[in-house]
Amino acid sequence: MTAVLADTEAFVATLRAQSRRYHSMHPFHRRMNEGLLGREQVQGWVANRFYYQANIPRKDGAILSNCPHPDVRRRWIRRIVDHDGTAPGEGGIEAWLRLGEAVGLPRAEVADERHVVPGVRFAVDAYVTFARTRPWVEAVASSLTELFAPDLMADRLAAFERHYTWIDPAGLAYFRARLTQAPRDSEHALEVVTQYCRTPAEQDAAVAALSFKNDVLWSMLDAIDSAYPDR
Amino acid sequence: MTAVLADTEAFVATLRAQSRRYHSMHPFHRRMNEGLLGREQVQGWVANRFYYQANIPRKDGAILSNCPHPDVRRRWIRRIVDHDGTAPGEGGIEAWLRLGEAVGLPRAEVADERHVVPGVRFAVDAYVTFARTRPWVEAVASSLTELFAPDLMADRLAAFERHYTWIDPAGLAYFRARLTQAPRDSEHALEVVTQYCRTPAEQDAAVAALSFKNDVLWSMLDAIDSAYPDR
């Protein structure tokens, strides 16, 4: 039992260490938080990141579909409700469309994904495909970037309010909501991953899944950085 | 516009006409409702049908994953909540386990699927695979057997209460819940299918999907009938 606990601690530490590769370190994200982006770059980031937001419930639907445990599904489903809302005008996707409006992008222009660049599409689609085709617990592990999200969200909120004063702060509601949702979600995901990944092979697969997710987020910023260069 | 409305009416009539192939017509189901089944046959039906119930949220998760419309997902997700419940001890899967207990099957014996015969597994797995791999609106159309379910549930409830008096009526809660859930669910599914299937090809695909679903339910009863013959 002591051995298992030790393994779990080392496993969680290895997962947490993936924070060093989180997209908060990406040059584009660093410049964003330093207030160095122009309006078009912020708009490009918002319009492209929408494709990620819009696909999150589809990724989570795949996890529900692949997971055979009602007790896991019963908590996981909350993520879909958070993103889709329970009524029109609610939820994270809607909040992101309002962020789009706050940065000067008409809703339709964000919703129809006309600004989404190929590299962003490829990365997000790879994430949804991963959730559909890999063992469900690996898809759960891939969500653990949420362990690192609260710090990023807090920094981003402060940066936006300080540097991009042309954005109506009401438009930043998505970031504020994630400050409380992400810790709740990552706590559940960590519980699930530590419960279901007990062998070294399972734990390695979980770490690889989280590493893959870091690649997804990083690649998105590579593509956005390339499409919206500094002028 | 008149032409479209006429098409929609004919389309809905064609969908409804699939009721003639619903599993309520299957010889095993007829014998069940006539009170002709022995205890082992009822137990066999309950234990095998559990595999279907347990997989419904996974089928619905696949629909969420494939459907790009938040407004559709927002209502569809209710089905998963109905089956999984919002807390341990709630929901349709739990209600079916209680039905198992009411017919004399220990929970563990139903939950571990030891009684599930290959033909039932194949049919249910085919249904989940259909939802994962076919266009989302076809998967929605396949759910339209719910149009026929309230009549079946009402007949089944009456038959069980009349003929199988050795079953505690409290164990029949699943059937009672479906009396109200199925009409609500089929109403939504019909709305979605008539909205998104406008061309003859799309409408044909929807009818084929519903026909496929009838095949799934019928095949399950074939396999159960074969495994639990009259003595």
CSV table of C-alpha atoms in Angstrom, one decimal:
chain,number,residue,atom,x,y,z
A,1,MET,CA,0.0,0.0,0.0
A,2,THR,CA,2.9,2.3,0.9
A,3,ALA,CA,4.4,1.6,-2.5
A,4,VAL,CA,1.2,2.4,-4.3
A,5,LEU,CA,0.9,5.7,-2.5
A,6,ALA,CA,4.5,6.6,-3.3
A,7,ASP,CA,3.8,5.7,-6.9
A,8,THR,CA,0.7,7.9,-6.9
A,9,GLU,CA,2.7,10.8,-5.5
A,10,ALA,CA,5.4,10.5,-8.0
A,11,PHE,CA,2.9,10.1,-10.7
A,12,VAL,CA,1.0,13.3,-9.7
A,13,ALA,CA,4.3,15.1,-9.5
A,14,THR,CA,5.2,14.0,-13.0
A,15,LEU,CA,1.8,15.2,-14.3
A,16,ARG,CA,2.2,18.6,-12.5
A,17,ALA,CA,5.7,19.0,-14.0
A,18,GLN,CA,4.1,19.2,-17.4
A,19,SER,CA,3.3,22.8,-16.4
A,20,ARG,CA,6.7,23.7,-17.8
A,21,ARG,CA,5.4,23.1,-21.3
A,22,TYR,CA,2.1,24.8,-20.8
A,23,HIS,CA,1.1,27.3,-23.5
A,24,SER,CA,1.5,30.2,-21.0
A,25,MET,CA,5.2,29.9,-21.9
A,26,HIS,CA,4.6,30.4,-25.6
A,27,PRO,CA,6.2,33.6,-27.1
A,28,PHE,CA,2.8,34.8,-28.4
A,29,HIS,CA,1.1,34.2,-25.0
A,30,ARG,CA,4.0,36.0,-23.2
A,31,ARG,CA,3.6,39.0,-25.6
A,32,MET,CA,-0.1,38.9,-25.0
A,33,ASN,CA,0.2,39.1,-21.3
A,34,GLU,CA,2.9,41.8,-21.6
A,35,GLY,CA,0.4,44.0,-23.4
A,36,LEU,CA,2.5,43.9,-26.6
A,37,LEU,CA,-0.2,42.7,-29.0
A,38,GLY,CA,-2.1,44.9,-31.4
A,39,ARG,CA,-5.9,44.9,-31.7
A,40,GLU,CA,-5.8,42.6,-34.8
A,41,GLN,CA,-3.5,40.1,-33.0
A,42,VAL,CA,-5.9,40.0,-30.0
A,43,GLN,CA,-8.8,39.6,-32.4
A,44,GLY,CA,-7.0,36.8,-34.2
A,45,TRP,CA,-6.3,35.0,-31.0
A,46,VAL,CA,-9.9,35.3,-29.8
A,47,ALA,CA,-11.4,34.2,-33.2
A,48,ASN,CA,-9.1,31.2,-33.5
A,49,ARG,CA,-9.4,30.1,-29.9
A,50,PHE,CA,-13.1,30.0,-30.4
A,51,TYR,CA,-12.7,26.9,-32.5
A,52,TYR,CA,-11.1,25.2,-29.5
A,53,GLN,CA,-14.0,26.4,-27.2
A,54,ALA,CA,-16.7,25.2,-29.6
A,55,ASN,CA,-15.1,21.8,-29.8
A,56,ILE,CA,-14.7,21.2,-26.1
A,57,PRO,CA,-18.2,19.7,-25.6
A,58,ARG,CA,-17.6,17.4,-28.5
A,59,LYS,CA,-14.4,16.2,-26.9
A,60,ASP,CA,-16.2,15.7,-23.6
A,61,GLY,CA,-19.1,13.9,-25.3
A,62,ALA,CA,-16.5,11.5,-26.7
A,63,ILE,CA,-15.3,10.9,-23.1
A,64,LEU,CA,-18.8,10.2,-22.0
A,65,SER,CA,-19.3,7.8,-24.9
A,66,ASN,CA,-16.1,5.9,-24.1
A,67,CYS,CA,-16.3,5.8,-20.3
A,68,PRO,CA,-18.2,2.8,-18.9
A,69,HIS,CA,-18.5,4.2,-15.4
A,70,PRO,CA,-21.8,6.1,-14.5
A,71,ASP,CA,-20.1,7.7,-11.5
A,72,VAL,CA,-17.4,9.2,-13.7
A,73,ARG,CA,-19.9,10.3,-16.4
A,74,ARG,CA,-22.2,11.8,-13.7
A,75,ARG,CA,-19.5,14.3,-12.8
A,76,TRP,CA,-17.8,14.7,-16.2
A,77,ILE,CA,-21.1,15.8,-17.8
A,78,ARG,CA,-20.9,19.0,-15.8
A,79,ARG,CA,-18.2,20.2,-18.2
A,80,ILE,CA,-20.6,20.0,-21.2
A,81,VAL,CA,-23.3,21.9,-19.3
A,82,ASP,CA,-20.7,24.6,-18.4
A,83,HIS,CA,-19.8,25.1,-22.0
A,84,ASP,CA,-23.2,24.7,-23.7
A,85,GLY,CA,-25.2,26.2,-20.9
A,86,THR,CA,-28.7,25.1,-20.0
A,87,ALA,CA,-30.5,27.7,-22.0
A,88,PRO,CA,-29.7,30.0,-25.0
A,89,GLY,CA,-27.4,32.8,-24.0
A,90,GLU,CA,-25.7,30.8,-21.3
A,91,GLY,CA,-22.4,28.8,-21.1
A,92,GLY,CA,-18.8,29.1,-22.0
A,93,ILE,CA,-19.2,29.1,-25.8
A,94,GLU,CA,-21.6,32.0,-25.5
A,95,ALA,CA,-19.2,33.8,-23.1
A,96,TRP,CA,-16.5,33.4,-25.7
A,97,LEU,CA,-18.7,34.9,-28.4
A,98,ARG,CA,-19.2,37.9,-26.1
A,99,LEU,CA,-15.5,38.1,-25.6
A,100,GLY,CA,-15.3,38.3,-29.4
A,101,GLU,CA,-17.8,41.2,-29.4
A,102,ALA,CA,-15.8,42.9,-26.7
A,103,VAL,CA,-12.7,42.8,-28.9
A,104,GLY,CA,-14.7,44.1,-31.9
A,105,LEU,CA,-15.6,40.9,-33.7
A,106,PRO,CA,-19.2,40.5,-34.8
A,107,ARG,CA,-20.7,37.3,-33.4
A,108,ALA,CA,-21.4,35.8,-36.8
A,109,GLU,CA,-17.8,36.4,-37.9
A,110,VAL,CA,-16.6,34.3,-34.9
A,111,ALA,CA,-19.3,31.7,-35.0
A,112,ASP,CA,-18.8,30.9,-38.7
A,113,GLU,CA,-15.1,30.2,-38.0
A,114,ARG,CA,-14.0,32.2,-41.1
A,115,HIS,CA,-10.8,33.4,-39.2
A,116,VAL,CA,-9.7,30.0,-38.1
A,117,VAL,CA,-6.4,29.1,-39.6
A,118,PRO,CA,-5.5,25.6,-40.7
A,119,GLY,CA,-3.0,24.9,-37.9
A,120,VAL,CA,-5.5,25.7,-35.3
A,121,ARG,CA,-8.1,23.5,-36.9
A,122,PHE,CA,-5.6,20.6,-37.2
A,123,ALA,CA,-4.6,20.9,-33.6
A,124,VAL,CA,-8.1,21.1,-32.2
A,125,ASP,CA,-9.4,18.3,-34.5
A,126,ALA,CA,-6.4,16.2,-33.3
A,127,TYR,CA,-7.6,16.7,-29.7
A,128,VAL,CA,-11.2,15.7,-30.4
A,129,THR,CA,-9.9,12.6,-32.4
A,130,PHE,CA,-7.7,11.7,-29.5
A,131,ALA,CA,-10.7,11.7,-27.1
A,132,ARG,CA,-12.7,9.7,-29.5
A,133,THR,CA,-10.1,7.0,-30.3
A,134,ARG,CA,-7.9,6.6,-27.2
A,135,PRO,CA,-8.8,4.9,-24.0
A,136,TRP,CA,-11.2,7.2,-22.1
A,137,VAL,CA,-8.8,7.6,-19.1
A,138,GLU,CA,-6.1,9.0,-21.4
A,139,ALA,CA,-8.6,11.5,-22.7
A,140,VAL,CA,-9.3,12.4,-19.1
A,141,ALA,CA,-5.6,12.8,-18.4
A,142,SER,CA,-5.3,15.1,-21.5
A,143,SER,CA,-7.7,17.5,-19.7
A,144,LEU,CA,-5.2,18.0,-16.9
A,145,THR,CA,-3.8,21.1,-18.4
A,146,GLU,CA,-6.6,22.5,-16.2
A,147,LEU,CA,-4.2,22.0,-13.3
A,148,PHE,CA,-2.2,24.9,-14.7
A,149,ALA,CA,-5.2,27.0,-16.0
A,150,PRO,CA,-6.1,29.0,-12.9
A,151,ASP,CA,-2.7,30.7,-12.7
A,152,LEU,CA,-2.8,31.4,-16.4
A,153,MET,CA,-6.4,32.8,-16.2
A,154,ALA,CA,-5.5,35.0,-13.2
A,155,ASP,CA,-2.5,36.4,-15.0
A,156,ARG,CA,-4.4,36.8,-18.2
A,157,LEU,CA,-7.3,38.6,-16.6
A,158,ALA,CA,-4.9,41.0,-14.9
A,159,ALA,CA,-3.0,41.6,-18.1
A,160,PHE,CA,-6.1,42.2,-20.2
A,161,GLU,CA,-7.5,44.6,-17.6
A,162,ARG,CA,-4.2,46.5,-17.4
A,163,HIS,CA,-3.0,46.5,-21.0
A,164,TYR,CA,-6.0,46.2,-23.2
A,165,THR,CA,-8.3,48.9,-21.8
A,166,TRP,CA,-10.1,49.1,-25.1
A,167,ILE,CA,-11.8,45.8,-24.2
A,168,ASP,CA,-14.9,46.1,-22.1
A,169,PRO,CA,-14.1,44.1,-18.9
A,170,ALA,CA,-17.6,42.6,-19.0
A,171,GLY,CA,-16.3,40.7,-22.1
A,172,LEU,CA,-13.8,38.9,-19.9
A,173,ALA,CA,-16.5,36.8,-18.1
A,174,TYR,CA,-15.2,33.6,-19.6
A,175,PHE,CA,-11.8,33.9,-18.0
A,176,ARG,CA,-13.5,34.7,-14.6
A,177,ALA,CA,-15.7,31.7,-14.8
A,178,ARG,CA,-12.8,29.4,-15.5
A,179,LEU,CA,-11.0,30.6,-12.3
A,180,THR,CA,-13.5,28.5,-10.3
A,181,GLN,CA,-14.4,25.8,-12.9
A,182,ALA,CA,-10.9,24.7,-13.8
A,183,PRO,CA,-9.9,23.8,-10.2
A,184,ARG,CA,-13.1,21.8,-9.7
A,185,ASP,CA,-12.6,20.1,-13.0
A,186,SER,CA,-9.0,19.3,-12.6
A,187,GLU,CA,-9.6,18.0,-9.1
A,188,HIS,CA,-12.1,15.5,-10.5
A,189,ALA,CA,-9.8,14.5,-13.4
A,190,LEU,CA,-6.9,14.0,-11.1
A,191,GLU,CA,-9.0,11.8,-8.9
A,192,VAL,CA,-10.1,9.7,-11.9
A,193,VAL,CA,-6.6,9.4,-13.3
A,194,THR,CA,-5.0,8.4,-10.0
A,195,GLN,CA,-7.7,5.9,-9.5
A,196,TYR,CA,-7.6,4.3,-12.9
A,197,CYS,CA,-3.9,4.6,-13.8
A,198,ARG,CA,-2.2,2.3,-11.4
A,199,THR,CA,0.5,0.5,-13.4
A,200,PRO,CA,3.6,2.2,-14.7
A,201,ALA,CA,2.3,1.7,-18.3
A,202,GLU,CA,-1.0,3.3,-17.5
A,203,GLN,CA,0.7,6.2,-15.7
A,204,ASP,CA,3.1,6.7,-18.6
A,205,ALA,CA,0.2,6.8,-21.0
A,206,ALA,CA,-1.5,9.5,-18.9
A,207,VAL,CA,1.6,11.6,-18.8
A,208,ALA,CA,1.9,11.2,-22.6
A,209,ALA,CA,-1.7,12.3,-23.0
A,210,LEU,CA,-1.1,15.4,-21.0
A,211,SER,CA,2.1,16.1,-23.0
A,212,PHE,CA,0.0,15.7,-26.2
A,213,LYS,CA,-2.5,18.2,-24.9
A,214,ASN,CA,0.3,20.7,-24.3
A,215,ASP,CA,1.4,20.1,-27.9
A,216,VAL,CA,-2.2,20.9,-29.0
A,217,LEU,CA,-2.3,24.2,-27.1
A,218,TRP,CA,1.2,25.1,-28.2
A,219,SER,CA,0.6,24.3,-31.9
A,220,MET,CA,-2.5,26.5,-31.8
A,221,LEU,CA,-0.4,29.5,-30.7
A,222,ASP,CA,2.3,28.7,-33.3
A,223,ALA,CA,-0.3,28.9,-36.0
A,224,ILE,CA,-1.9,32.1,-34.5
A,225,ASP,CA,1.6,33.7,-34.1
A,226,SER,CA,2.4,32.9,-37.7
A,227,ALA,CA,-1.0,34.2,-39.0
A,228,TYR,CA,-0.9,37.5,-36.9
A,229,PRO,CA,2.7,38.6,-36.8
A,230,ASP,CA,4.0,41.8,-35.1
A,231,ARG,CA,3.9,44.8,-37.4
B,1,MET,CA,-43.1,26.1,-48.8
B,2,THR,CA,-46.2,24.0,-49.2
B,3,ALA,CA,-44.1,21.4,-50.9
B,4,VAL,CA,-41.7,21.3,-48.0
B,5,LEU,CA,-44.5,21.0,-45.5
B,6,ALA,CA,-46.1,18.2,-47.5
B,7,ASP,CA,-42.7,16.4,-47.7
B,8,THR,CA,-42.3,16.8,-44.0
B,9,GLU,CA,-45.7,15.3,-43.3
B,10,ALA,CA,-45.0,12.3,-45.6
B,11,PHE,CA,-41.6,11.9,-44.0
B,12,VAL,CA,-43.0,11.9,-40.4
B,13,ALA,CA,-45.7,9.4,-41.6
B,14,THR,CA,-43.0,7.1,-43.0
B,15,LEU,CA,-41.1,7.3,-39.8
B,16,ARG,CA,-44.2,6.5,-37.7
B,17,ALA,CA,-45.0,3.6,-40.0
B,18,GLN,CA,-41.9,1.9,-38.7
B,19,SER,CA,-43.9,1.1,-35.7
B,20,ARG,CA,-45.1,-2.0,-37.5
B,21,ARG,CA,-41.6,-3.4,-37.0
B,22,TYR,CA,-41.1,-2.4,-33.4
B,23,HIS,CA,-40.0,-5.1,-31.0
B,24,SER,CA,-43.4,-5.1,-29.3
B,25,MET,CA,-44.4,-7.5,-32.2
B,26,HIS,CA,-41.6,-10.0,-31.4
B,27,PRO,CA,-42.9,-13.4,-30.4
B,28,PHE,CA,-40.9,-13.3,-27.1
B,29,HIS,CA,-42.2,-9.9,-26.3
B,30,ARG,CA,-45.8,-11.0,-27.1
B,31,ARG,CA,-45.4,-14.0,-24.8
B,32,MET,CA,-44.0,-11.8,-22.1
B,33,ASN,CA,-47.0,-9.5,-22.2
B,34,GLU,CA,-49.4,-12.4,-22.3
B,35,GLY,CA,-47.9,-13.6,-19.0
B,36,LEU,CA,-46.5,-16.8,-20.6
B,37,LEU,CA,-42.9,-16.4,-19.5
B,38,GLY,CA,-41.4,-18.3,-16.6
B,39,ARG,CA,-39.2,-16.7,-14.0
B,40,GLU,CA,-36.0,-17.6,-15.6
B,41,GLN,CA,-37.1,-16.2,-18.9
B,42,VAL,CA,-38.1,-12.9,-17.3
B,43,GLN,CA,-34.8,-12.8,-15.4
B,44,GLY,CA,-32.9,-13.5,-18.7
B,45,TRP,CA,-34.7,-10.7,-20.4
B,46,VAL,CA,-34.0,-8.3,-17.6
B,47,ALA,CA,-30.3,-9.3,-17.3
B,48,ASN,CA,-29.8,-9.0,-21.0
B,49,ARG,CA,-31.7,-5.8,-21.5
B,50,PHE,CA,-29.5,-4.3,-18.9
B,51,TYR,CA,-26.6,-4.3,-21.4
B,52,TYR,CA,-28.8,-2.0,-23.6
B,53,GLN,CA,-29.6,0.3,-20.7
B,54,ALA,CA,-26.0,0.6,-19.6
B,55,ASN,CA,-24.9,1.6,-23.1
B,56,ILE,CA,-27.5,4.2,-23.8
B,57,PRO,CA,-25.5,7.1,-22.2
B,58,ARG,CA,-22.5,6.0,-24.3
B,59,LYS,CA,-24.7,6.2,-27.4
B,60,ASP,CA,-25.9,9.6,-26.4
B,61,GLY,CA,-22.4,10.8,-25.6
B,62,ALA,CA,-21.4,9.9,-29.1
B,63,ILE,CA,-24.3,12.0,-30.4
B,64,LEU,CA,-23.1,15.0,-28.3
B,65,SER,CA,-19.6,14.4,-29.6
B,66,ASN,CA,-20.7,14.4,-33.3
B,67,CYS,CA,-23.3,17.2,-33.1
B,68,PRO,CA,-22.0,20.7,-33.8
B,69,HIS,CA,-25.1,22.5,-32.5
B,70,PRO,CA,-25.1,23.7,-28.9
B,71,ASP,CA,-28.9,24.1,-29.0
B,72,VAL,CA,-29.4,20.5,-29.9
B,73,ARG,CA,-26.8,19.2,-27.4
B,74,ARG,CA,-28.3,21.4,-24.6
B,75,ARG,CA,-31.5,19.3,-24.8
B,76,TRP,CA,-30.0,16.0,-25.8
B,77,ILE,CA,-27.8,15.9,-22.7
B,78,ARG,CA,-30.9,15.5,-20.6
B,79,ARG,CA,-31.1,11.8,-21.8
B,80,ILE,CA,-27.7,11.1,-20.3
B,81,VAL,CA,-28.7,12.7,-17.0
B,82,ASP,CA,-31.9,10.7,-17.0
B,83,HIS,CA,-29.9,7.4,-17.4
B,84,ASP,CA,-26.9,8.2,-15.2
B,85,GLY,CA,-28.8,10.3,-12.6
B,86,THR,CA,-27.2,13.2,-10.8
B,87,ALA,CA,-26.2,11.3,-7.7
B,88,PRO,CA,-25.4,7.7,-6.8
B,89,GLY,CA,-28.6,5.7,-6.5
B,90,GLU,CA,-30.5,7.8,-9.1
B,91,GLY,CA,-31.2,7.4,-12.8
B,92,GLY,CA,-32.4,4.8,-15.3
B,93,ILE,CA,-29.5,2.4,-15.0
B,94,GLU,CA,-29.9,2.2,-11.3
B,95,ALA,CA,-33.7,1.7,-11.8
B,96,TRP,CA,-33.0,-1.2,-14.1
B,97,LEU,CA,-30.7,-2.7,-11.5
B,98,ARG,CA,-33.6,-2.5,-9.0
B,99,LEU,CA,-35.8,-4.2,-11.6
B,100,GLY,CA,-33.2,-6.9,-11.6
B,101,GLU,CA,-33.4,-7.2,-7.8
B,102,ALA,CA,-37.2,-7.3,-8.0
B,103,VAL,CA,-37.1,-10.3,-10.4
B,104,GLY,CA,-34.6,-12.0,-8.1
B,105,LEU,CA,-31.2,-11.1,-9.6
B,106,PRO,CA,-28.5,-9.8,-7.3
B,107,ARG,CA,-27.2,-6.4,-8.4
B,108,ALA,CA,-23.7,-7.6,-9.0
B,109,GLU,CA,-24.9,-10.4,-11.2
B,110,VAL,CA,-26.7,-7.9,-13.5
B,111,ALA,CA,-24.0,-5.2,-13.3
B,112,ASP,CA,-21.2,-7.6,-14.3
B,113,GLU,CA,-23.1,-8.6,-17.4
B,114,ARG,CA,-22.4,-12.3,-16.9
B,115,HIS,CA,-25.8,-13.2,-18.3
B,116,VAL,CA,-25.5,-11.1,-21.5
B,117,VAL,CA,-25.6,-13.4,-24.5
B,118,PRO,CA,-23.4,-12.7,-27.6
B,119,GLY,CA,-26.3,-11.7,-29.9
B,120,VAL,CA,-27.5,-9.0,-27.5
B,121,ARG,CA,-23.9,-7.7,-27.1
B,122,PHE,CA,-23.5,-7.6,-30.9
B,123,ALA,CA,-26.8,-5.7,-31.4
B,124,VAL,CA,-26.1,-3.2,-28.7
B,125,ASP,CA,-22.5,-2.6,-29.7
B,126,ALA,CA,-23.8,-2.1,-33.3
B,127,TYR,CA,-26.1,0.6,-32.0
B,128,VAL,CA,-23.3,2.4,-30.2
B,129,THR,CA,-21.0,2.1,-33.2
B,130,PHE,CA,-23.8,3.5,-35.4
B,131,ALA,CA,-24.0,6.6,-33.2
B,132,ARG,CA,-20.3,7.0,-33.2
B,133,THR,CA,-19.7,6.6,-36.9
B,134,ARG,CA,-22.8,7.8,-38.8
B,135,PRO,CA,-23.8,11.4,-39.2
B,136,TRP,CA,-25.2,12.7,-35.9
B,137,VAL,CA,-28.7,13.3,-37.3
B,138,GLU,CA,-29.0,9.7,-38.4
B,139,ALA,CA,-28.1,8.7,-34.8
B,140,VAL,CA,-30.9,11.1,-33.6
B,141,ALA,CA,-33.3,9.4,-36.1
B,142,SER,CA,-32.4,6.0,-34.8
B,143,SER,CA,-33.7,7.1,-31.3
B,144,LEU,CA,-37.2,7.5,-32.8
B,145,THR,CA,-38.3,4.1,-31.6
B,146,GLU,CA,-39.2,6.3,-28.6
B,147,LEU,CA,-42.2,7.3,-30.6
B,148,PHE,CA,-43.6,3.8,-30.1
B,149,ALA,CA,-42.3,3.3,-26.6
B,150,PRO,CA,-45.1,4.8,-24.5
B,151,ASP,CA,-47.7,2.4,-25.8
B,152,LEU,CA,-45.3,-0.5,-25.2
B,153,MET,CA,-44.4,0.7,-21.7
B,154,ALA,CA,-48.1,1.1,-20.8
B,155,ASP,CA,-48.9,-2.4,-22.0
B,156,ARG,CA,-45.8,-3.9,-20.4
B,157,LEU,CA,-46.5,-2.2,-17.0
B,158,ALA,CA,-50.1,-3.6,-17.1
B,159,ALA,CA,-48.9,-7.0,-18.1
B,160,PHE,CA,-46.3,-7.2,-15.5
B,161,GLU,CA,-48.6,-6.1,-12.7
B,162,ARG,CA,-51.3,-8.5,-13.8
B,163,HIS,CA,-49.3,-11.6,-14.8
B,164,TYR,CA,-46.0,-11.5,-12.8
B,165,THR,CA,-47.3,-10.8,-9.3
B,166,TRP,CA,-44.2,-12.3,-7.8
B,167,ILE,CA,-42.4,-9.1,-8.9
B,168,ASP,CA,-42.5,-6.3,-6.4
B,169,PRO,CA,-44.3,-3.5,-8.3
B,170,ALA,CA,-41.8,-1.0,-6.9
B,171,GLY,CA,-39.3,-2.7,-9.2
B,172,LEU,CA,-41.2,-1.4,-12.2
B,173,ALA,CA,-40.2,2.2,-11.6
B,174,TYR,CA,-38.0,2.3,-14.8
B,175,PHE,CA,-41.1,1.6,-17.0
B,176,ARG,CA,-43.1,4.3,-15.2
B,177,ALA,CA,-40.4,6.9,-15.7
B,178,ARG,CA,-40.2,6.1,-19.4
B,179,LEU,CA,-43.9,6.8,-19.8
B,180,THR,CA,-43.1,10.5,-19.4
B,181,GLN,CA,-39.5,10.6,-20.6
B,182,ALA,CA,-40.0,8.9,-23.9
B,183,PRO,CA,-42.7,11.3,-25.3
B,184,ARG,CA,-40.5,14.3,-24.3
B,185,ASP,CA,-37.4,12.7,-25.9
B,186,SER,CA,-39.2,11.6,-29.1
B,187,GLU,CA,-40.7,15.1,-29.5
B,188,HIS,CA,-37.3,16.7,-29.4
B,189,ALA,CA,-35.8,14.0,-31.8
B,190,LEU,CA,-38.6,14.5,-34.2
B,191,GLU,CA,-38.1,18.3,-34.2
B,192,VAL,CA,-34.4,17.8,-34.9
B,193,VAL,CA,-34.9,15.2,-37.6
B,194,THR,CA,-37.5,17.2,-39.5
B,195,GLN,CA,-35.4,20.3,-39.2
B,196,TYR,CA,-32.1,18.8,-40.4
B,197,CYS,CA,-33.4,16.2,-42.9
B,198,ARG,CA,-34.9,18.2,-45.8
B,199,THR,CA,-33.7,16.5,-48.9
B,200,PRO,CA,-35.1,13.1,-50.0
B,201,ALA,CA,-31.7,11.5,-49.5
B,202,GLU,CA,-31.5,12.9,-45.9
B,203,GLN,CA,-35.0,11.7,-45.1
B,204,ASP,CA,-34.3,8.3,-46.6
B,205,ALA,CA,-31.2,8.0,-44.4
B,206,ALA,CA,-33.3,8.9,-41.3
B,207,VAL,CA,-35.9,6.2,-42.1
B,208,ALA,CA,-33.1,3.7,-42.7
B,209,ALA,CA,-31.6,4.7,-39.3
B,210,LEU,CA,-34.9,4.0,-37.6
B,211,SER,CA,-35.3,0.8,-39.4
B,212,PHE,CA,-31.8,-0.2,-38.3
B,213,LYS,CA,-32.8,0.6,-34.7
B,214,ASN,CA,-35.8,-1.7,-35.0
B,215,ASP,CA,-33.4,-4.4,-36.2
B,216,VAL,CA,-31.2,-3.8,-33.1
B,217,LEU,CA,-34.2,-4.2,-30.7
B,218,TRP,CA,-35.6,-7.2,-32.7
B,219,SER,CA,-32.2,-9.0,-32.8
B,220,MET,CA,-31.8,-8.6,-29.1
B,221,LEU,CA,-35.1,-10.4,-28.6
B,222,ASP,CA,-34.1,-13.1,-31.1
B,223,ALA,CA,-31.0,-13.8,-29.0
B,224,ILE,CA,-32.9,-13.7,-25.7
B,225,ASP,CA,-35.6,-16.0,-27.1
B,226,SER,CA,-33.0,-18.5,-28.2
B,227,ALA,CA,-31.1,-18.4,-24.9
B,228,TYR,CA,-34.2,-18.7,-22.7
B,229,PRO,CA,-36.6,-21.1,-24.5
B,230,ASP,CA,-40.0,-22.2,-23.2
B,231,ARG,CA,-39.7,-25.4,-21.2
